[in-house]
Structures are given as structure tokens and as C-alpha cells.
Tab-separated table of C-alpha atoms in Angstrom:
chain	number	residue	atom	x	y	z
A	7	MET	CA	17.895	115.029	36.678
A	8	TRP	CA	17.622	112.328	34.068
A	9	LYS	CA	20.159	112.321	31.282
A	10	LYS	CA	19.351	114.161	28.074
A	11	GLU	CA	19.434	111.852	25.087
A	12	LYS	CA	20.969	113.323	21.909
A	13	ARG	CA	17.938	112.330	19.868
A	14	GLN	CA	15.734	114.393	22.214
A	15	ILE	CA	17.620	117.659	21.677
A	16	CYS	CA	15.866	120.416	19.716
A	17	PRO	CA	16.753	119.735	16.025
A	18	LYS	CA	17.875	123.250	15.047
A	19	ILE	CA	19.094	126.094	17.240
A	20	HIS	CA	20.281	129.605	16.414
A	21	TYR	CA	22.920	130.980	18.740
A	22	LYS	CA	25.695	133.472	19.409
A	23	LYS	CA	29.156	133.032	20.888
A	24	THR	CA	30.034	135.258	23.848
A	25	GLU	CA	32.934	135.475	26.285
A	26	GLN	CA	30.788	133.691	28.883
A	27	GLY	CA	29.659	130.879	26.567
A	28	ILE	CA	26.862	130.139	24.103
A	29	GLU	CA	23.736	132.295	23.992
A	30	ILE	CA	20.653	130.660	22.446
A	31	THR	CA	18.571	133.074	20.358
A	32	GLY	CA	15.943	130.811	18.808
A	33	CYS	CA	14.826	127.200	18.255
A	34	TYR	CA	13.252	125.347	15.339
A	35	GLY	CA	11.434	122.043	15.531
A	36	PRO	CA	8.213	120.079	15.019
A	37	GLN	CA	6.858	120.411	18.565
A	38	GLY	CA	6.749	122.681	21.594
A	39	GLN	CA	8.442	120.378	24.108
A	40	LEU	CA	11.968	121.743	23.849
A	41	ILE	CA	15.065	120.099	25.294
A	42	LEU	CA	18.075	122.398	24.927
A	43	PRO	CA	21.665	121.110	24.790
A	44	ASP	CA	24.073	121.728	27.671
A	45	GLU	CA	26.909	122.401	25.219
A	46	ILE	CA	27.376	123.452	21.588
A	47	GLU	CA	30.749	122.832	19.940
A	48	GLY	CA	32.083	121.828	23.367
A	49	ILE	CA	31.226	125.265	24.769
A	50	PRO	CA	28.677	125.456	27.624
A	51	VAL	CA	25.342	127.141	26.947
A	52	THR	CA	25.126	129.888	29.568
A	53	ARG	CA	22.431	132.301	28.404
A	54	ILE	CA	18.976	132.478	26.833
A	55	ALA	CA	18.687	135.686	24.803
A	56	ALA	CA	16.067	138.367	25.289
A	57	TYR	CA	12.847	137.514	23.386
A	58	ALA	CA	14.357	134.113	22.438
A	59	PHE	CA	10.966	132.362	22.566
A	60	ALA	CA	8.781	135.394	21.919
A	61	GLU	CA	7.000	135.699	18.585
A	62	LYS	CA	9.507	138.245	17.270
A	63	PRO	CA	13.119	137.725	18.400
A	64	GLU	CA	15.530	140.629	18.735
A	65	ASP	CA	18.294	138.749	16.925
A	66	GLU	CA	18.372	135.256	15.436
A	67	GLY	CA	22.125	134.845	15.923
A	68	GLU	CA	24.722	134.185	13.270
A	69	TYR	CA	25.388	130.509	14.080
A	70	VAL	CA	23.170	127.460	13.620
A	71	PHE	CA	23.386	124.197	15.593
A	72	VAL	CA	21.841	121.015	14.181
A	73	SER	CA	21.335	118.172	16.649
A	74	GLU	CA	22.076	114.521	15.971
A	75	GLY	CA	19.383	113.175	13.659
A	76	GLY	CA	18.185	116.669	12.749
A	77	SER	CA	18.685	118.608	9.548
A	78	LEU	CA	18.287	122.156	8.294
A	79	SER	CA	15.510	121.120	5.926
A	80	SER	CA	13.474	118.991	8.363
A	81	ALA	CA	13.707	121.170	11.475
A	82	GLY	CA	10.401	122.890	10.756
A	83	SER	CA	9.442	126.416	11.747
A	84	ARG	CA	10.560	128.520	14.670
A	85	VAL	CA	9.038	127.355	17.969
A	86	CYS	CA	7.826	130.402	19.865
A	87	ALA	CA	4.974	132.077	21.731
A	88	SER	CA	1.884	129.833	22.062
A	89	GLN	CA	3.676	126.844	20.469
A	90	VAL	CA	6.004	126.411	23.467
A	91	THR	CA	4.637	123.953	26.052
A	92	GLN	CA	7.706	122.741	27.969
A	93	ILE	CA	11.362	123.745	28.163
A	94	TRP	CA	14.294	121.858	29.650
A	95	LEU	CA	17.035	124.461	29.984
A	96	PRO	CA	20.778	123.782	29.660
A	97	SER	CA	22.314	122.784	32.991
A	98	GLN	CA	24.847	125.641	33.035
A	99	VAL	CA	22.549	128.511	32.052
A	100	THR	CA	23.197	131.441	34.379
A	101	GLU	CA	20.958	134.087	32.839
A	102	ILE	CA	17.673	134.477	30.992
A	103	GLY	CA	17.197	137.706	29.033
A	104	ARG	CA	14.238	140.053	29.358
A	105	TYR	CA	10.947	138.886	27.868
A	106	ALA	CA	12.564	135.578	26.874
A	107	PHE	CA	9.227	133.726	27.138
A	108	TYR	CA	6.979	136.653	26.270
A	109	ARG	CA	3.418	135.448	25.573
A	110	CYS	CA	4.311	131.765	25.782
A	111	ARG	CA	0.824	131.276	27.181
A	112	ASN	CA	0.888	127.490	26.767
A	113	LEU	CA	4.215	127.044	28.565
A	114	LYS	CA	3.273	124.712	31.422
A	115	ARG	CA	6.556	123.242	32.627
A	116	LEU	CA	10.116	124.491	33.088
A	117	ILE	CA	13.130	122.354	34.065
A	118	LEU	CA	16.389	123.950	35.205
A	119	THR	CA	19.261	123.852	37.714
A	120	ASP	CA	20.485	126.171	40.452
A	121	SER	CA	23.066	127.605	38.055
A	122	LEU	CA	20.344	130.005	36.947
A	123	LEU	CA	20.029	132.937	39.348
A	124	ASP	CA	19.332	135.929	37.085
A	125	ILE	CA	16.092	136.357	35.139
A	126	GLY	CA	15.462	139.454	33.045
A	127	GLY	CA	12.439	141.650	33.609
A	128	GLY	CA	9.202	140.402	32.076
A	129	ALA	CA	10.705	137.018	31.178
A	130	PHE	CA	7.379	135.262	31.879
A	131	THR	CA	4.977	138.044	30.893
A	132	GLY	CA	1.887	136.477	29.337
A	133	CYS	CA	2.757	132.969	30.621
A	134	ARG	CA	0.671	130.660	32.765
A	135	LEU	CA	3.444	128.416	33.985
A	136	GLU	CA	2.121	125.590	36.173
A	137	GLU	CA	5.169	123.560	37.186
A	138	VAL	CA	8.833	124.299	37.846
A	139	GLU	CA	11.436	121.585	38.426
A	140	ILE	CA	14.772	122.713	39.859
A	141	HIS	CA	17.831	120.555	40.523
A	142	PHE	CA	20.222	121.859	43.181
A	143	TYR	CA	23.921	120.986	43.096
A	144	GLN	CA	25.561	123.988	44.785
A	145	GLY	CA	23.379	124.659	47.828
A	146	GLU	CA	19.830	125.954	48.160
A	147	ARG	CA	19.915	129.241	46.225
A	148	SER	CA	17.932	129.481	42.988
A	149	CYS	CA	15.817	131.779	40.828
A	150	LEU	CA	12.548	130.323	42.166
A	151	LYS	CA	11.451	133.581	43.786
A	152	SER	CA	11.943	135.489	40.529
A	153	ILE	CA	9.757	132.946	38.742
A	154	VAL	CA	6.876	132.821	41.233
A	155	ASP	CA	6.885	136.611	41.559
A	156	GLU	CA	6.045	136.900	37.850
A	157	ILE	CA	3.303	134.247	37.877
A	158	ARG	CA	0.170	135.156	39.792
A	159	PHE	CA	-1.508	131.808	39.077
A	160	ALA	CA	-0.962	128.681	41.167
A	161	ILE	CA	2.476	127.222	40.511
A	162	ARG	CA	3.946	123.961	41.761
A	163	ALA	CA	7.654	123.577	42.431
A	164	LYS	CA	9.455	120.238	42.589
A	165	LEU	CA	12.876	120.779	44.120
A	166	TYR	CA	15.616	118.135	43.986
A	167	TYR	CA	18.625	118.637	46.248
A	168	HIS	CA	21.557	116.522	45.050
A	169	LYS	CA	23.721	115.637	48.045
A	170	LYS	CA	27.236	114.256	48.292
A	171	GLU	CA	28.811	112.924	51.470
A	172	ALA	CA	32.104	111.186	52.120
A	173	GLY	CA	31.793	107.420	51.871
A	174	ARG	CA	28.303	107.595	50.413
A	175	GLU	CA	26.943	107.655	46.880
A	176	GLU	CA	25.145	110.790	45.693
A	177	TYR	CA	21.578	110.917	46.904
A	178	ILE	CA	18.635	113.263	46.374
A	179	GLU	CA	16.350	114.930	48.895
A	180	THR	CA	13.066	116.174	47.478
A	181	ALA	CA	10.656	118.981	48.313
A	182	GLU	CA	7.284	119.649	46.720
A	183	VAL	CA	5.749	123.052	47.400
A	184	LEU	CA	2.698	124.863	46.093
A	185	PHE	CA	2.408	128.620	45.648
A	186	PRO	CA	-1.344	129.330	45.460
A	187	GLU	CA	-2.864	131.849	43.079
A	188	HIS	CA	-3.148	135.469	44.183
A	189	TYR	CA	-4.104	138.815	42.731
A	190	GLU	CA	-4.670	142.430	43.715
A	191	GLU	CA	-7.452	144.818	42.809
A	192	ALA	CA	-7.959	148.530	43.325
A	193	VAL	CA	-11.251	149.346	45.066
A	194	GLU	CA	-12.517	152.904	45.305
A	195	ASN	CA	-13.256	154.199	48.797
A	196	THR	CA	-15.748	156.856	47.709
A	197	PRO	CA	-16.203	158.705	51.027
A	198	ALA	CA	-12.443	159.030	51.483
A	199	ARG	CA	-11.831	159.614	47.762
A	200	ILE	CA	-8.976	157.143	47.655
A	201	LEU	CA	-8.201	153.829	46.004
A	202	GLU	CA	-7.571	150.902	48.304
A	203	THR	CA	-5.573	147.840	47.254
A	204	ARG	CA	-7.187	144.567	48.218
A	205	ARG	CA	-5.280	141.311	48.066
A	206	HIS	CA	-6.950	138.005	47.298
A	207	GLY	CA	-5.560	134.538	47.917
A	208	ALA	CA	-2.762	133.280	50.145
A	209	GLY	CA	-0.267	133.104	47.282
A	210	GLY	CA	1.123	136.577	47.939
A	211	TYR	CA	2.214	135.572	51.435
A	212	TYR	CA	3.878	132.387	50.224
A	213	ARG	CA	5.832	134.357	47.640
A	214	GLN	CA	7.510	136.241	50.479
A	215	CYS	CA	9.019	133.079	51.997
A	216	PHE	CA	12.506	133.655	50.607
A	217	TYR	CA	15.740	134.993	51.998
A	218	ASN	CA	18.861	135.502	49.890
A	219	ARG	CA	17.266	133.452	47.065
A	220	GLU	CA	16.646	130.487	49.356
A	221	LEU	CA	13.194	129.190	50.222
A	222	ASP	CA	12.540	129.604	53.953
A	223	TYR	CA	10.692	126.374	54.715
A	224	LYS	CA	9.927	127.322	58.317
A	225	LYS	CA	8.221	130.524	57.221
A	226	TYR	CA	6.429	128.631	54.432
A	227	ASP	CA	5.061	126.034	56.863
A	228	GLU	CA	3.880	128.695	59.314
A	229	LEU	CA	1.463	130.018	56.665
A	230	LEU	CA	-0.886	127.028	56.700
A	231	TYR	CA	-3.503	129.100	58.520
A	232	ARG	CA	-3.536	131.507	55.562
A	233	THR	CA	-4.262	128.667	53.161
A	234	VAL	CA	-7.033	127.322	55.368
A	235	ALA	CA	-8.622	130.762	55.647
A	236	GLU	CA	-8.294	131.970	52.057
A	237	GLU	CA	-8.015	128.954	49.748
A	238	SER	CA	-10.264	126.087	48.700
A	239	LEU	CA	-10.203	122.757	50.510
A	240	GLN	CA	-8.652	121.155	47.431
A	241	THR	CA	-5.795	123.681	47.356
A	242	ALA	CA	-5.123	123.196	51.059
A	243	ALA	CA	-5.167	119.409	50.660
A	244	GLU	CA	-2.688	119.573	47.765
A	245	LEU	CA	-0.306	121.825	49.711
A	246	VAL	CA	-0.477	119.658	52.835
A	247	LEU	CA	0.062	116.414	50.923
A	248	GLY	CA	3.080	117.852	49.120
A	249	ARG	CA	4.825	118.783	52.366
A	250	LEU	CA	4.027	115.518	54.152
A	251	ARG	CA	5.079	113.322	51.242
A	252	HIS	CA	8.383	115.169	50.821
A	253	PRO	CA	9.209	116.619	54.262
A	254	PHE	CA	12.421	118.441	53.365
A	255	ARG	CA	13.273	120.903	56.173
A	256	LEU	CA	9.910	120.140	57.811
A	257	ALA	CA	10.057	120.799	61.569
A	258	GLU	CA	8.026	118.725	64.027
A	259	ASP	CA	5.532	121.489	64.834
A	260	GLY	CA	4.933	122.033	61.121
A	261	ARG	CA	4.435	118.320	60.562
A	262	GLU	CA	1.921	118.137	63.410
A	263	ALA	CA	-0.089	121.016	61.925
A	264	TYR	CA	-0.180	119.341	58.507
A	265	VAL	CA	-1.131	115.953	59.962
A	266	SER	CA	-3.890	117.557	62.026
A	267	TYR	CA	-5.319	119.226	58.924
A	268	LEU	CA	-5.085	116.035	56.863
A	269	CYS	CA	-6.869	113.957	59.496
A	270	ALA	CA	-9.677	116.500	59.590
A	271	HIS	CA	-9.997	116.655	55.792
A	272	ARG	CA	-9.300	113.146	54.525
A	273	GLU	CA	-12.075	113.285	51.942
A	274	GLU	CA	-10.654	116.388	50.251
A	275	ALA	CA	-7.216	114.744	50.182
A	276	VAL	CA	-8.388	111.515	48.552
A	277	LYS	CA	-10.583	113.432	46.116
A	278	PHE	CA	-7.564	115.445	44.971
A	279	LEU	CA	-5.486	112.268	44.532
A	280	VAL	CA	-8.261	110.524	42.595
A	281	GLU	CA	-8.795	113.483	40.258
A	282	THR	CA	-5.063	113.814	39.540
A	283	GLU	CA	-4.685	110.011	39.323
A	284	ASP	CA	-1.799	110.197	41.782
A	285	MET	CA	-1.287	106.521	42.542
A	286	GLU	CA	1.873	107.090	44.592
A	287	GLY	CA	0.111	109.709	46.683
A	288	MET	CA	-2.708	107.304	47.496
A	289	LYS	CA	-0.192	104.596	48.408
A	290	PHE	CA	1.464	107.125	50.719
A	291	LEU	CA	-1.827	107.760	52.542
A	292	ALA	CA	-2.424	104.028	52.853
A	293	GLY	CA	1.105	103.341	54.086
A	294	GLN	CA	0.892	106.105	56.707
A	295	GLY	CA	-2.447	104.890	58.044
A	296	TYR	CA	-4.513	107.883	56.890
A	297	LEU	CA	-7.020	105.855	54.876
A	298	THR	CA	-9.906	105.131	57.215
A	299	VAL	CA	-12.878	103.040	56.089
A	300	SER	CA	-14.968	106.150	55.413
A	301	ALA	CA	-12.123	107.827	53.476
A	302	LEU	CA	-11.620	104.701	51.372
A	303	ASP	CA	-15.320	104.408	50.640
A	304	TYR	CA	-15.432	108.056	49.598
A	305	ALA	CA	-12.382	107.569	47.352
A	306	LEU	CA	-13.895	104.437	45.799
A	307	GLU	CA	-17.144	106.260	45.103
A	308	TRP	CA	-15.313	109.217	43.546
A	309	ALA	CA	-13.030	106.992	41.439
A	310	ALA	CA	-16.034	105.061	40.099
A	311	LYS	CA	-17.919	108.279	39.357
A	312	SER	CA	-14.870	109.766	37.599
A	313	LYS	CA	-14.170	106.501	35.730
A	314	LYS	CA	-10.578	106.336	37.020
A	315	THR	CA	-10.218	102.591	36.513
A	316	GLU	CA	-6.587	102.200	37.629
A	317	MET	CA	-7.204	104.207	40.774
A	318	LEU	CA	-10.378	102.230	41.429
A	319	SER	CA	-8.429	98.965	41.219
A	320	LEU	CA	-5.762	100.277	43.592
A	321	LEU	CA	-8.353	101.433	46.119
A	322	MET	CA	-10.164	98.093	46.069
A	323	ASP	CA	-6.875	96.314	46.744
A	324	GLU	CA	-6.044	98.717	49.582
A	325	LYS	CA	-9.449	98.285	51.172
A	326	GLN	CA	-9.075	94.527	51.111
A	327	ARG	CA	-5.580	94.798	52.604
A	328	LEU	CA	-6.313	97.402	55.244
A	329	HIS	CA	-9.855	96.455	56.175
A	330	PRO	CA	-10.459	92.821	55.190
A	331	LYS	CA	-13.910	91.407	55.656
A	332	LYS	CA	-14.196	88.997	58.549
A	333	LYS	CA	-15.082	85.471	57.585
A	334	LYS	CA	-18.340	84.231	59.007
A	335	ALA	CA	-18.052	81.419	61.528
A	336	PHE	CA	-20.770	78.739	61.795
A	337	ASP	CA	-21.359	76.755	64.945
A	338	LEU	CA	-22.329	73.145	64.422
């Protein structure tokens, strides 16, 4: 996790003091990308209050924190509901109250640590969260399952495991996992006079890959067949690329299944990388030998069509490096 700069902290925060630490009840500022302090008055921030970022808070709190460079007069209005787009939570937060992000429909990204294990009911009701970034310092337990259970849309998780070993500097192992969209619908079975529940999408199965608040990577990787059967080629390509690029806890049989899928669907993989302008992802494919001539040509065509100039330049360089044209020889 990169270091929070004081000038980046939300300019004005309402809070309460509790026996466990500081509880944030509301934030004021000019924009919806909120970075919350780890401490206030030297006391760790440990809780986000119920309805803290909803349109109508339960309680604004009796104390006010003003960050460095901020002021009471210039902090702007309360940032809540549809105004919230990204939140970087305090590193020692252990609990989020119920409906804390109620109807924050533009909240796309959430950054937190494994200190947070408890999330109140309905915390993400009305949200369409797209990306979660979690930093692990104490093991592999987190609140990830609670988050993905509340979001039926596709959600991407970037997981950073901070490791310490004797005689070695701290290092980070990374995982990148996708939980596809899923939903249920009730369908009437008229002859039997009953309602049947039908499930759509592979996301529901992936959301069951947890045990004791830890992501079960083996179980996750065994579900590739569900993605292939029920999701689009683009979704499958994204999921496969994420696991191969960051193979945390990836067993050999799982790796072989992902590689087999990637080799059979190179065009979908490069199309996804071109559309998302993922330069590092394309370099990964090139470095691992997955970019065949036909895959490169397809990527070049798609990059030109999509007017992705930087990606186009990278692909032209890779084609020249990987598949250089042979110089013509002339006999005299």
C-alpha cells in the first residue's frame, strides 16, 4: 500500500470518540475520491459509522477533524451517495456500520486492509462496486466474501499479501481474481403451481469459494469450466489472464487448465488487453510466448480500429522483436 500523503486526506471529517478508537460519521470535500486518515488526534480510526456515506446520516458526530491544508470554510459540502467514487479506508478500521455506503451508486473502487473483518448488513446496498484492493498483513483472512456477497455485478479483487521472513526485506505476493456477475430470477412452473429459482452466471459459484473468511484458491481455480460454459469469452479471458499473471496459490493442474484455455482463445485475450489498454498484460503475453503471428495481427488490427495509439506502438515493436522480417538475399 502506498503511503497516504497528508495533503491527500479528506479536508473535513466529522467523528466520534469511542473506547475502541475513532468512528468516522461523515466527510466533507470538493470531490468524491476520499482518502481517510489512519489516525485522528493520535487515536486510530477503527470504525465507519452506519449510514456514514449515505445521503442522510444517523449522526454527524460531535467532533470535527480538519486535515493539513484544509479549512472549515473551504471543505465544501458533505460527500455522500452518488458523489462518492472511491474510498481509501483507514488501515486499522475493524468495522463498517450497516448501510454505510447506502446508494453510493458511483462508488467504483474500495481500498482497505485485512484489519476489516466485520461489515454491517446492507453496507453496499445500491452500490455497483467494480474493484476492491485489499492489503494483507496478518494472514489471509479478510472481509472479501462479505463484499462480493452484496454485489451481484462483476467485481475485481486485487489482493496484496505483505510477507516478512527472517533475513529478508518485506515483499509482496499478488493475486488478481474476478468474481463474474450473477443473478437469480423466480420463474413460474404453471403445471406444478410453484415458483422455481433460476440462477444465471457463474458468479454465484465463485462467491462460495471461501472458508473461514479466506479465499480458497484451489476451489476458485476448479470453477473454470463454469466460466467457460456460462460467461462471455471476454469474461473468461479476463479471469484466466488475472490468474496466470499473478499465480498466487495456483497449483500446476490449475495453471495447465488456464494455459490451455488461453492458447485456444488468444484473440479474445488480446482483444481484452487492447480495449483496457493494459500494456503490462500485453507484455506478459509476449514474454511468455503466447503472442503468435495471427494473435499479433489480430491485436494490431483491433488497436488500429479502436485508435489505441500507445498499444498500437507497443504491438508493432513486439511484432518486430518476436517475428522479424527476413532480409532478402540476392545472388550475384
